[in-house]
Amino acid sequence: MTTTSSTSGRRSPRVPIVVTIIVLAALVIGFFIFASLYTDYAWFAQLGFQQVLTTRWIAGTLMFLAGFLGMAVPVFLSIGLAFRYRPVYAKLNSQLDRYQQVIEPLRRAVMIGIPVVLGIFAGLSTSGRWSMVLEYFNRTPFGKTDPQFGLDIGFYVFELPFWRSIVAYSSAVVLIAGLAALAACYLYGALRFGGREVRISRAARIQLAVTAALYIALQAVSLWLDQYAALTKSNSLITGAQYTEVNAVIPGREIMAGIAAIVAILFIVTAVIGRWRISIVGTGLLLVAAIVIGGIYPWIVQRLQVKPSERTYESAYIERNIKATRDAYGVSDVKEQNYDATTEASSGALAQDAQTTANIRLIDPKIVSDTFSQLQQYRQYYQFPDELDVDRYDVKGETEDTVIAVRDIDLDGLSSAANTQYNRAFVYTHGYGVTAAFGNQRASDGKPVFLESGIPSNGALGDFQQRVYFGETSPAYSIVGAPKGSKDVELDYPSGSDDDNGGNATTTYSGDGGPSVGNFFNRLVYAAKFQSEQVLLSDAVNKDSQILYDRDPITRVQKVAPYLTVDSDAYPAIVDHRIQWVVDGYTTSDAYPYSQSQSLSDSIAGSESSAYRTDQVNYIRNSVKATVDAYTGKVTLYAWDTKDPVLKTWEKIFPTSVKSVSSMSAELLDHVRYPTDLFKVQRSILGTYHVTNANSFYSGDDAWNTPQEPTTTGSTDTDASAADTSTTTNALGAQTTTTASKANLQDPYYLTMKVPGQETAYNLYTTYIPQQSAGANNRNVLTGYLAADSDAGGAGKGKKASGYGKLTLLTMPKTDNIPGPAQVQNLFNSDTTVSQELNILKRGNSTVKQGNLLTLPVGGGFLYVQPVYVQSTSSGSYPLLQKVLVAFGDKIAFEDTLDEALNSLFGGDSGAAAGDSDASGSGSDSGSSGSGSSDSGSDSGSGSTGGSTGSGTTDNDALQQALSDANDALQDRQQAYADNDLVAAAEADKRLQEAIEAATAAEDGS
């Protein structure tokens, strides 16, 4: 007795310790969950979008409850009915008796626990479908009908997914409830097996038969709905129902739905009269019908009737697909016009395109980031993006294409001594200012010509709030703000005049950009959110402190508008004396009948689309333009496409979140542009769907592709993993395996230019070449040129320009051979004179970077322009624009400036001045000369050049002789290696080196 008491005395204290630990753990977990919810609400409330969050919470919670109850209650009732009406005196075998002995003590827990667990899983699954349910109850008609059933498109986008989900969920519930009832009936003897005999109680028969009837009835409804889903199914030829689906599959599903409904009635009859045979026979007939009507018959129709004459049978359905696809992707109104481009570069040819010529952009936003950094970064804790943005601004009454970038904060650039938690949270809180350069100009030494520069920024953009608290690389969080009269602690910019702050100007945030952390409770929850004691303990946090987080413009727009697919690029614009990030938002769907489905990410990235991607779409609209204030973080959404039914539906769900276009300022509209991602999707579609004739579409004889980026095509150091290999089957069943580099298609470019048949405007353009398989005798000739009018401004406050968004497609005659980008790049790279001068540019520790290859429809043909940058390999160097390559037809020119190159190319006078005409003679810093124009159709080994009048260096006889000697030595070297004569090759190498040295000396002397 004493021993027992002693043992109990030792163990009893452990119980409260375990309970205490569990309670504390639950409290901690609960607090972190509460902190996450509370901070989310505070963030949305600060932006004024709390309705978005509360609507999501309420809808998600109701969907969870519906999913939970919809699963838990039927399963509980099914188990409960099976137990309640079990046979009381059923004779059980020894095995079932043992099962009952094990389960009986836990019966109540099992009867409640199983439905609860299943209900939780079902609730979690359904809670994520809140958006589909809200769209259904707030649906908006499209006003267009499908060609098969004559139903409004909104039925397929909003209603069909809802009803199919309801049927699928209900089927799962009935099936699980039936299985639970079956298990309970077997366990308690209502269902017994004895040899070949099956005994079932009357109550079990009724329950199981009714459950089976419900399940079969649901399958009948599912089969009926499947006929509509056939209109959005991707097939081998098109997306949508083809001949076999329309004439065999859809009628077959209607028949099978009727059979399934009859079988469901037979199960009800079984429940009443007790005979299973009729329902079992009916089920067997349903399975046979599914095989014959749903499988064999459509196969026979497709194989024996359609395949031998596929083009004839599928023609009408291809026409449906073409019309629906062009409507769904917003390209039905594209203006297509023939462009009989010339390849002859005649004198004065650009006189009619003077405005386009003057605006040709030479500054490549993908190359000059290092130049901006070295010239305008000022401190290591600032940075510019790797790729800059292109915009346009009014400068002295003229609209100028500009390359612009925000000087954002870079905490990774801090020195080890400065990289403290305090500095990261309280001192280095924001970036400062923007830098902008003329897109069409260059300084004499190859640097950009800045129209806005310095820190603080000053220039043509006027006065504006320069602090960037919300940028693309802003810290995860910053704590800002202080009472008036407090000492400024936030580093503003390096000024060199404030001795108390080490030569740096400081500031205190005065905006309303984040939730308050002025009280202990808010500090506690945010300390938990960011797992940082700085938020809770630092004396820098005061009653006026705010915490800024989720600061990337794209992230902010995506959070307040969860129904949007957001463009991958946010660009800055100086609007109404503030830096505003402009973000494009899209509404999408994958349920537009007969519209071709494709992966959104693959279309944007430029890789082969896969049917297994989870982001398949076949409808897209640029429905929303959003702005994010770089100082306050304020997000404003504007309804851009007011006719979009999907946006109208979401405006009903979130009625106060989207503003009208009429509230957009005229200055903001001046900077709105046609979005790049949408344009990439549309150009992908138009590569095939510019063809509107079903027979031509089927044969694929006029299908186009976007050309590969010419400056990287053929690179030997491309990562092998960056390639997609796909196997495609054409209409005749032949398979072709093609490999395409990911994200390696030539980007579309923004340029102010005059597209033939249109007025001069700010355009976004792309080119097309024939669609062809890898390894074939590829023809890289231009087949099409697509341009989108990107000028939204000029009509005043709240009014979109009438021309904005108009798509123009120039098509080349099929007999023409207009060189495509890759051909032109090859002309540049293979020209002997150009190669020689590029080698001179590369002398010493320099590298040459060839910029974006622009294509302009001017002079009655196509002009290609490519800037050439030179950069030293030494530390701290940056690219300088030193040369310009141009081509028209098969003629090229290579000069120090675009103006000189155009004059050289067009017989000494192009007829129009380029934007860099003031930079003549700038090639002296590059140490190279102008090559004049070269007819690349002649023998490239001749090295013949035209007499250039632009650069002022081609009259240097010594330099020309040296270049000629280098050319001879280079050809002798190539021939020697071809003959395997190593001695002759070594001699040629020596002469080549001597010629290069002579050319360098001659150039320096000139």
Tab-separated table of C-alpha atoms in Angstrom, residues 203-529:
chain	number	residue	atom	x	y	z
A	203	ALA	CA	-33.334	-2.145	-44.424
A	204	ALA	CA	-29.839	-2.610	-45.870
A	205	ARG	CA	-31.330	-3.349	-49.290
A	206	ILE	CA	-33.355	-0.164	-49.281
A	207	GLN	CA	-30.425	1.961	-48.070
A	208	LEU	CA	-27.864	0.542	-50.512
A	209	ALA	CA	-30.271	0.554	-53.479
A	210	VAL	CA	-31.319	4.165	-52.872
A	211	THR	CA	-27.661	5.168	-52.493
A	212	ALA	CA	-26.815	3.416	-55.773
A	213	ALA	CA	-29.775	5.121	-57.447
A	214	LEU	CA	-28.538	8.520	-56.308
A	215	TYR	CA	-25.035	7.779	-57.575
A	216	ILE	CA	-26.232	6.567	-60.996
A	217	ALA	CA	-28.561	9.556	-61.290
A	218	LEU	CA	-25.650	11.875	-60.624
A	219	GLN	CA	-23.679	10.094	-63.364
A	220	ALA	CA	-26.594	10.709	-65.709
A	221	VAL	CA	-26.394	14.421	-64.958
A	222	SER	CA	-22.607	14.313	-65.379
A	223	LEU	CA	-22.948	12.639	-68.787
A	224	TRP	CA	-25.472	15.265	-69.837
A	225	LEU	CA	-23.128	18.088	-68.808
A	226	ASP	CA	-20.177	16.398	-70.532
A	227	GLN	CA	-21.708	17.090	-73.928
A	228	TYR	CA	-21.277	20.826	-73.280
A	229	ALA	CA	-17.736	20.316	-71.982
A	230	ALA	CA	-16.836	18.810	-75.365
A	231	LEU	CA	-16.811	22.351	-76.753
A	232	THR	CA	-13.783	23.285	-74.623
A	233	LYS	CA	-11.859	20.020	-74.895
A	234	SER	CA	-8.451	20.145	-76.607
A	235	ASN	CA	-8.221	17.709	-79.516
A	236	SER	CA	-5.375	16.811	-81.832
A	237	LEU	CA	-6.420	19.359	-84.450
A	238	ILE	CA	-8.259	22.131	-82.606
A	239	THR	CA	-9.861	22.976	-79.284
A	240	GLY	CA	-13.574	22.234	-79.464
A	241	ALA	CA	-15.944	19.561	-80.726
A	242	GLN	CA	-15.005	18.235	-84.161
A	243	TYR	CA	-17.054	16.099	-86.538
A	244	THR	CA	-16.791	12.918	-84.485
A	245	GLU	CA	-17.658	14.654	-81.223
A	246	VAL	CA	-20.650	16.444	-82.744
A	247	ASN	CA	-22.045	13.440	-84.610
A	248	ALA	CA	-21.054	10.548	-82.364
A	249	VAL	CA	-19.746	11.551	-78.940
A	250	ILE	CA	-22.335	14.218	-78.019
A	251	PRO	CA	-25.383	12.154	-79.150
A	252	GLY	CA	-23.828	9.145	-77.425
A	253	ARG	CA	-23.589	11.003	-74.138
A	254	GLU	CA	-27.202	12.070	-74.418
A	255	ILE	CA	-28.215	8.435	-74.960
A	256	MET	CA	-26.021	7.226	-72.103
A	257	ALA	CA	-27.454	9.899	-69.801
A	258	GLY	CA	-30.934	8.595	-70.594
A	259	ILE	CA	-29.868	4.992	-69.961
A	260	ALA	CA	-28.235	5.999	-66.676
A	261	ALA	CA	-31.461	7.747	-65.599
A	262	ILE	CA	-33.422	4.552	-66.350
A	263	VAL	CA	-30.907	2.458	-64.382
A	264	ALA	CA	-31.284	4.835	-61.435
A	265	ILE	CA	-35.050	4.215	-61.533
A	266	LEU	CA	-34.402	0.468	-61.622
A	267	PHE	CA	-32.438	0.763	-58.392
A	268	ILE	CA	-35.420	2.529	-56.822
A	269	VAL	CA	-37.577	-0.377	-58.016
A	270	THR	CA	-35.115	-2.763	-56.374
A	271	ALA	CA	-35.447	-0.856	-53.108
A	272	VAL	CA	-39.239	-1.289	-53.287
A	273	ILE	CA	-39.738	-4.838	-54.559
A	274	GLY	CA	-36.461	-6.367	-53.403
A	275	ARG	CA	-35.223	-7.778	-56.716
A	276	TRP	CA	-31.617	-6.953	-57.550
A	277	ARG	CA	-31.575	-8.677	-60.903
A	278	ILE	CA	-33.240	-5.899	-62.877
A	279	SER	CA	-30.895	-3.199	-61.517
A	280	ILE	CA	-27.819	-5.374	-62.005
A	281	VAL	CA	-28.835	-6.148	-65.594
A	282	GLY	CA	-29.499	-2.457	-66.169
A	283	THR	CA	-26.045	-1.578	-64.800
A	284	GLY	CA	-24.481	-4.159	-67.128
A	285	LEU	CA	-26.315	-2.664	-70.087
A	286	LEU	CA	-25.074	0.791	-69.074
A	287	LEU	CA	-21.472	-0.469	-69.079
A	288	VAL	CA	-21.932	-2.131	-72.467
A	289	ALA	CA	-23.479	1.067	-73.830
A	290	ALA	CA	-20.538	3.065	-72.480
A	291	ILE	CA	-18.135	0.793	-74.358
A	292	VAL	CA	-20.110	0.650	-77.604
A	293	ILE	CA	-21.690	4.103	-77.771
A	294	GLY	CA	-18.972	5.961	-75.913
A	295	GLY	CA	-15.916	4.212	-77.345
A	296	ILE	CA	-16.318	1.864	-80.296
A	297	TYR	CA	-18.794	3.894	-82.343
A	298	PRO	CA	-16.859	7.193	-82.173
A	299	TRP	CA	-13.680	5.288	-83.077
A	300	ILE	CA	-15.362	3.794	-86.131
A	301	VAL	CA	-16.659	7.197	-87.243
A	302	GLN	CA	-13.271	8.842	-86.765
A	303	ARG	CA	-11.185	6.075	-88.299
A	304	LEU	CA	-13.340	4.947	-91.206
A	305	GLN	CA	-15.340	8.035	-92.082
A	306	VAL	CA	-13.456	11.152	-90.990
A	307	LYS	CA	-9.776	10.243	-91.378
A	308	PRO	CA	-9.858	9.429	-95.107
A	309	SER	CA	-11.421	12.829	-95.865
A	310	GLU	CA	-10.530	14.776	-92.760
A	311	ARG	CA	-10.191	18.215	-94.314
A	312	THR	CA	-13.669	17.984	-95.816
A	313	TYR	CA	-15.350	16.752	-92.654
A	314	GLU	CA	-13.528	19.081	-90.262
A	315	SER	CA	-13.718	22.262	-92.346
A	316	ALA	CA	-16.866	23.616	-90.663
A	317	TYR	CA	-15.489	22.946	-87.182
A	318	ILE	CA	-12.154	24.548	-87.996
A	319	GLU	CA	-14.077	27.652	-89.035
A	320	ARG	CA	-15.810	27.609	-85.636
A	321	ASN	CA	-12.452	27.345	-83.929
A	322	ILE	CA	-10.916	30.185	-85.959
A	323	LYS	CA	-13.794	32.577	-85.263
A	324	ALA	CA	-14.000	31.738	-81.544
A	325	THR	CA	-10.251	31.940	-81.041
A	326	ARG	CA	-9.927	35.332	-82.690
A	327	ASP	CA	-12.837	36.634	-80.591
A	328	ALA	CA	-11.566	35.182	-77.324
A	329	TYR	CA	-8.050	36.578	-77.694
A	330	GLY	CA	-9.200	39.988	-78.894
A	331	VAL	CA	-7.666	39.747	-82.379
A	332	SER	CA	-10.831	39.503	-84.472
A	333	ASP	CA	-10.527	43.157	-85.505
A	334	VAL	CA	-6.885	43.021	-86.535
A	335	LYS	CA	-6.377	45.101	-89.672
A	336	GLU	CA	-4.535	42.953	-92.185
A	337	GLN	CA	-2.946	44.575	-95.211
A	338	ASN	CA	-0.503	43.493	-97.862
A	339	TYR	CA	2.892	45.138	-97.799
A	340	ASP	CA	4.883	44.694	-100.979
A	341	ALA	CA	8.208	45.600	-99.411
A	342	THR	CA	11.088	46.695	-101.599
A	343	THR	CA	14.685	45.650	-101.002
A	344	GLU	CA	16.268	48.469	-102.993
A	345	ALA	CA	17.877	51.217	-100.877
A	346	SER	CA	17.538	54.333	-102.981
A	347	SER	CA	18.656	57.858	-102.176
A	348	GLY	CA	16.135	59.875	-100.158
A	349	ALA	CA	13.973	56.814	-99.469
A	350	LEU	CA	13.296	57.827	-95.850
A	351	ALA	CA	11.977	61.317	-96.623
A	352	GLN	CA	8.381	60.203	-96.023
A	353	ASP	CA	9.365	58.563	-92.720
A	354	ALA	CA	11.317	61.410	-91.174
A	355	GLN	CA	9.462	61.271	-87.856
A	356	THR	CA	10.018	57.530	-87.513
A	357	THR	CA	13.693	57.911	-88.409
A	358	ALA	CA	14.174	60.630	-85.812
A	359	ASN	CA	12.693	58.373	-83.104
A	360	ILE	CA	14.645	55.191	-83.792
A	361	ARG	CA	15.770	53.973	-80.379
A	362	LEU	CA	19.502	53.278	-80.064
A	363	ILE	CA	19.682	52.812	-76.294
A	364	ASP	CA	19.080	49.126	-75.551
A	365	PRO	CA	17.312	48.768	-72.165
A	366	LYS	CA	18.740	45.265	-71.748
A	367	ILE	CA	22.344	46.426	-72.097
A	368	VAL	CA	22.628	49.863	-70.530
A	369	SER	CA	21.700	48.890	-66.955
A	370	ASP	CA	25.422	48.731	-66.094
A	371	THR	CA	25.917	52.128	-67.725
A	372	PHE	CA	23.129	53.631	-65.647
A	373	SER	CA	24.576	52.000	-62.526
A	374	GLN	CA	28.097	53.289	-63.042
A	375	LEU	CA	27.017	56.806	-63.967
A	376	GLN	CA	23.931	57.309	-61.793
A	377	GLN	CA	23.872	54.780	-58.923
A	378	TYR	CA	26.063	56.923	-56.610
A	379	ARG	CA	26.098	54.475	-53.671
A	380	GLN	CA	26.408	50.738	-53.271
A	381	TYR	CA	23.061	50.579	-51.465
A	382	TYR	CA	21.221	51.702	-54.591
A	383	GLN	CA	20.522	49.682	-57.709
A	384	PHE	CA	18.881	49.760	-61.115
A	385	PRO	CA	17.001	46.768	-62.568
A	386	ASP	CA	18.784	44.449	-64.976
A	387	GLU	CA	16.393	45.476	-67.739
A	388	LEU	CA	15.242	49.087	-67.918
A	389	ASP	CA	11.844	50.303	-69.078
A	390	VAL	CA	10.839	52.207	-72.201
A	391	ASP	CA	8.337	55.069	-71.973
A	392	ARG	CA	7.705	58.434	-73.623
A	393	TYR	CA	7.712	61.962	-72.216
A	394	ASP	CA	6.993	65.425	-73.496
A	395	VAL	CA	10.301	67.310	-73.641
A	396	LYS	CA	10.182	70.907	-74.856
A	397	GLY	CA	6.973	70.234	-76.732
A	398	GLU	CA	8.259	67.068	-78.430
A	399	THR	CA	7.304	63.519	-77.424
A	400	GLU	CA	10.500	61.561	-76.812
A	401	ASP	CA	10.935	57.824	-76.392
A	402	THR	CA	12.943	57.377	-73.214
A	403	VAL	CA	14.709	54.644	-71.299
A	404	ILE	CA	13.843	55.067	-67.623
A	405	ALA	CA	14.678	53.336	-64.362
A	406	VAL	CA	13.986	53.826	-60.667
A	407	ARG	CA	16.979	54.102	-58.344
A	408	ASP	CA	15.815	51.489	-55.848
A	409	ILE	CA	17.278	50.404	-52.524
A	410	ASP	CA	19.632	47.414	-52.389
A	411	LEU	CA	20.263	46.133	-48.861
A	412	ASP	CA	22.590	43.439	-50.191
A	413	GLY	CA	24.939	46.232	-51.263
A	414	LEU	CA	25.580	47.321	-47.676
A	415	SER	CA	29.019	46.767	-46.243
A	416	SER	CA	29.376	44.155	-43.505
A	417	ALA	CA	29.717	46.911	-40.895
A	418	ALA	CA	26.547	48.681	-42.039
A	419	ASN	CA	24.519	45.534	-42.596
A	420	THR	CA	22.871	45.457	-39.159
A	421	GLN	CA	19.273	44.657	-38.260
A	422	TYR	CA	18.760	48.232	-37.121
A	423	ASN	CA	20.035	49.714	-40.405
A	424	ARG	CA	18.012	47.292	-42.493
A	425	ALA	CA	14.773	48.039	-40.637
A	426	PHE	CA	15.031	51.747	-39.758
A	427	VAL	CA	17.723	53.501	-41.820
A	428	TYR	CA	17.890	52.093	-45.340
A	429	THR	CA	14.168	52.220	-46.006
A	430	HIS	CA	13.769	53.532	-49.539
A	431	GLY	CA	15.230	54.260	-52.926
A	432	TYR	CA	15.522	57.723	-54.424
A	433	GLY	CA	14.633	59.228	-57.761
A	434	VAL	CA	14.670	58.064	-61.347
A	435	THR	CA	17.145	58.252	-64.172
A	436	ALA	CA	15.970	58.651	-67.755
A	437	ALA	CA	17.811	58.900	-71.060
A	438	PHE	CA	16.759	59.799	-74.580
A	439	GLY	CA	16.171	56.584	-76.473
A	440	ASN	CA	17.381	57.983	-79.785
A	441	GLN	CA	20.444	59.954	-78.693
A	442	ARG	CA	23.992	59.307	-77.548
A	443	ALA	CA	26.842	61.452	-76.350
A	444	SER	CA	30.011	61.770	-78.393
A	445	ASP	CA	31.762	59.231	-76.150
A	446	GLY	CA	28.938	56.690	-76.435
A	447	LYS	CA	27.207	57.440	-73.151
A	448	PRO	CA	23.445	57.923	-72.986
A	449	VAL	CA	22.124	61.471	-73.070
A	450	PHE	CA	20.186	61.851	-69.836
A	451	LEU	CA	17.050	63.954	-69.695
A	452	GLU	CA	16.690	63.219	-65.957
A	453	SER	CA	19.716	62.499	-63.798
A	454	GLY	CA	21.504	63.212	-60.566
A	455	ILE	CA	20.492	62.724	-56.961
A	456	PRO	CA	18.158	64.354	-56.191
A	457	SER	CA	16.989	63.911	-59.772
A	458	ASN	CA	16.663	66.977	-61.935
A	459	GLY	CA	15.931	67.530	-65.577
A	460	ALA	CA	13.057	67.554	-68.033
A	461	LEU	CA	10.622	65.565	-65.884
A	462	GLY	CA	9.977	68.462	-63.522
A	463	ASP	CA	9.339	68.360	-59.782
A	464	PHE	CA	8.027	65.136	-58.264
A	465	GLN	CA	8.151	63.134	-55.032
A	466	GLN	CA	11.374	61.195	-55.510
A	467	ARG	CA	11.403	58.842	-52.524
A	468	VAL	CA	10.668	55.244	-53.483
A	469	TYR	CA	9.278	53.367	-50.491
A	470	PHE	CA	7.448	50.881	-52.702
A	471	GLY	CA	9.616	49.410	-55.423
A	472	GLU	CA	10.531	46.168	-57.112
A	473	THR	CA	13.437	45.483	-54.730
A	474	SER	CA	12.217	47.152	-51.536
A	475	PRO	CA	13.120	45.368	-48.269
A	476	ALA	CA	10.772	42.744	-46.824
A	477	TYR	CA	9.761	45.310	-44.232
A	478	SER	CA	10.789	48.735	-42.984
A	479	ILE	CA	9.618	50.650	-39.930
A	480	VAL	CA	9.180	54.342	-40.667
A	481	GLY	CA	7.602	57.483	-39.252
A	482	ALA	CA	8.138	59.536	-36.090
A	483	PRO	CA	6.498	62.439	-34.234
A	484	LYS	CA	7.212	65.962	-35.437
A	485	GLY	CA	10.421	67.326	-33.974
A	486	SER	CA	12.073	63.898	-33.735
A	487	LYS	CA	15.484	63.350	-35.235
A	488	ASP	CA	15.422	62.015	-38.793
A	489	VAL	CA	16.994	58.548	-38.993
A	490	GLU	CA	16.016	57.331	-42.489
A	491	LEU	CA	18.798	57.793	-45.025
A	492	ASP	CA	17.466	59.910	-47.853
A	493	TYR	CA	20.339	60.375	-50.287
A	494	PRO	CA	24.059	61.172	-50.212
A	495	SER	CA	24.349	64.957	-50.081
A	496	GLY	CA	27.861	65.646	-48.825
A	497	SER	CA	26.609	68.578	-46.752
A	498	ASP	CA	25.200	67.150	-43.527
A	499	ASP	CA	28.147	66.504	-41.213
A	500	ASP	CA	25.958	65.032	-38.476
A	501	ASN	CA	24.946	62.177	-40.758
A	502	GLY	CA	28.199	61.382	-42.489
A	503	GLY	CA	27.444	63.446	-45.592
A	504	ASN	CA	23.976	61.975	-46.040
A	505	ALA	CA	20.623	63.719	-46.054
A	506	THR	CA	18.013	62.063	-43.827
A	507	THR	CA	14.252	62.139	-43.661
A	508	THR	CA	11.223	60.857	-41.800
A	509	TYR	CA	8.382	59.194	-43.682
A	510	SER	CA	5.266	61.350	-43.650
A	511	GLY	CA	2.923	59.299	-45.817
A	512	ASP	CA	0.295	56.725	-44.925
A	513	GLY	CA	1.836	53.614	-46.400
A	514	GLY	CA	1.504	50.875	-43.831
A	515	PRO	CA	-0.272	49.638	-40.693
A	516	SER	CA	0.585	51.301	-37.400
A	517	VAL	CA	2.972	49.677	-34.936
A	518	GLY	CA	2.571	52.487	-32.437
A	519	ASN	CA	1.086	50.312	-29.680
A	520	PHE	CA	2.456	47.270	-27.894
A	521	PHE	CA	-0.136	44.840	-29.265
A	522	ASN	CA	0.572	45.700	-32.917
A	523	ARG	CA	4.293	45.511	-32.268
A	524	LEU	CA	3.788	42.060	-30.755
A	525	VAL	CA	1.789	40.653	-33.666
A	526	TYR	CA	4.194	42.052	-36.259
A	527	ALA	CA	7.165	40.737	-34.306
A	528	ALA	CA	5.486	37.336	-34.582
A	529	LYS	CA	4.745	37.806	-38.288
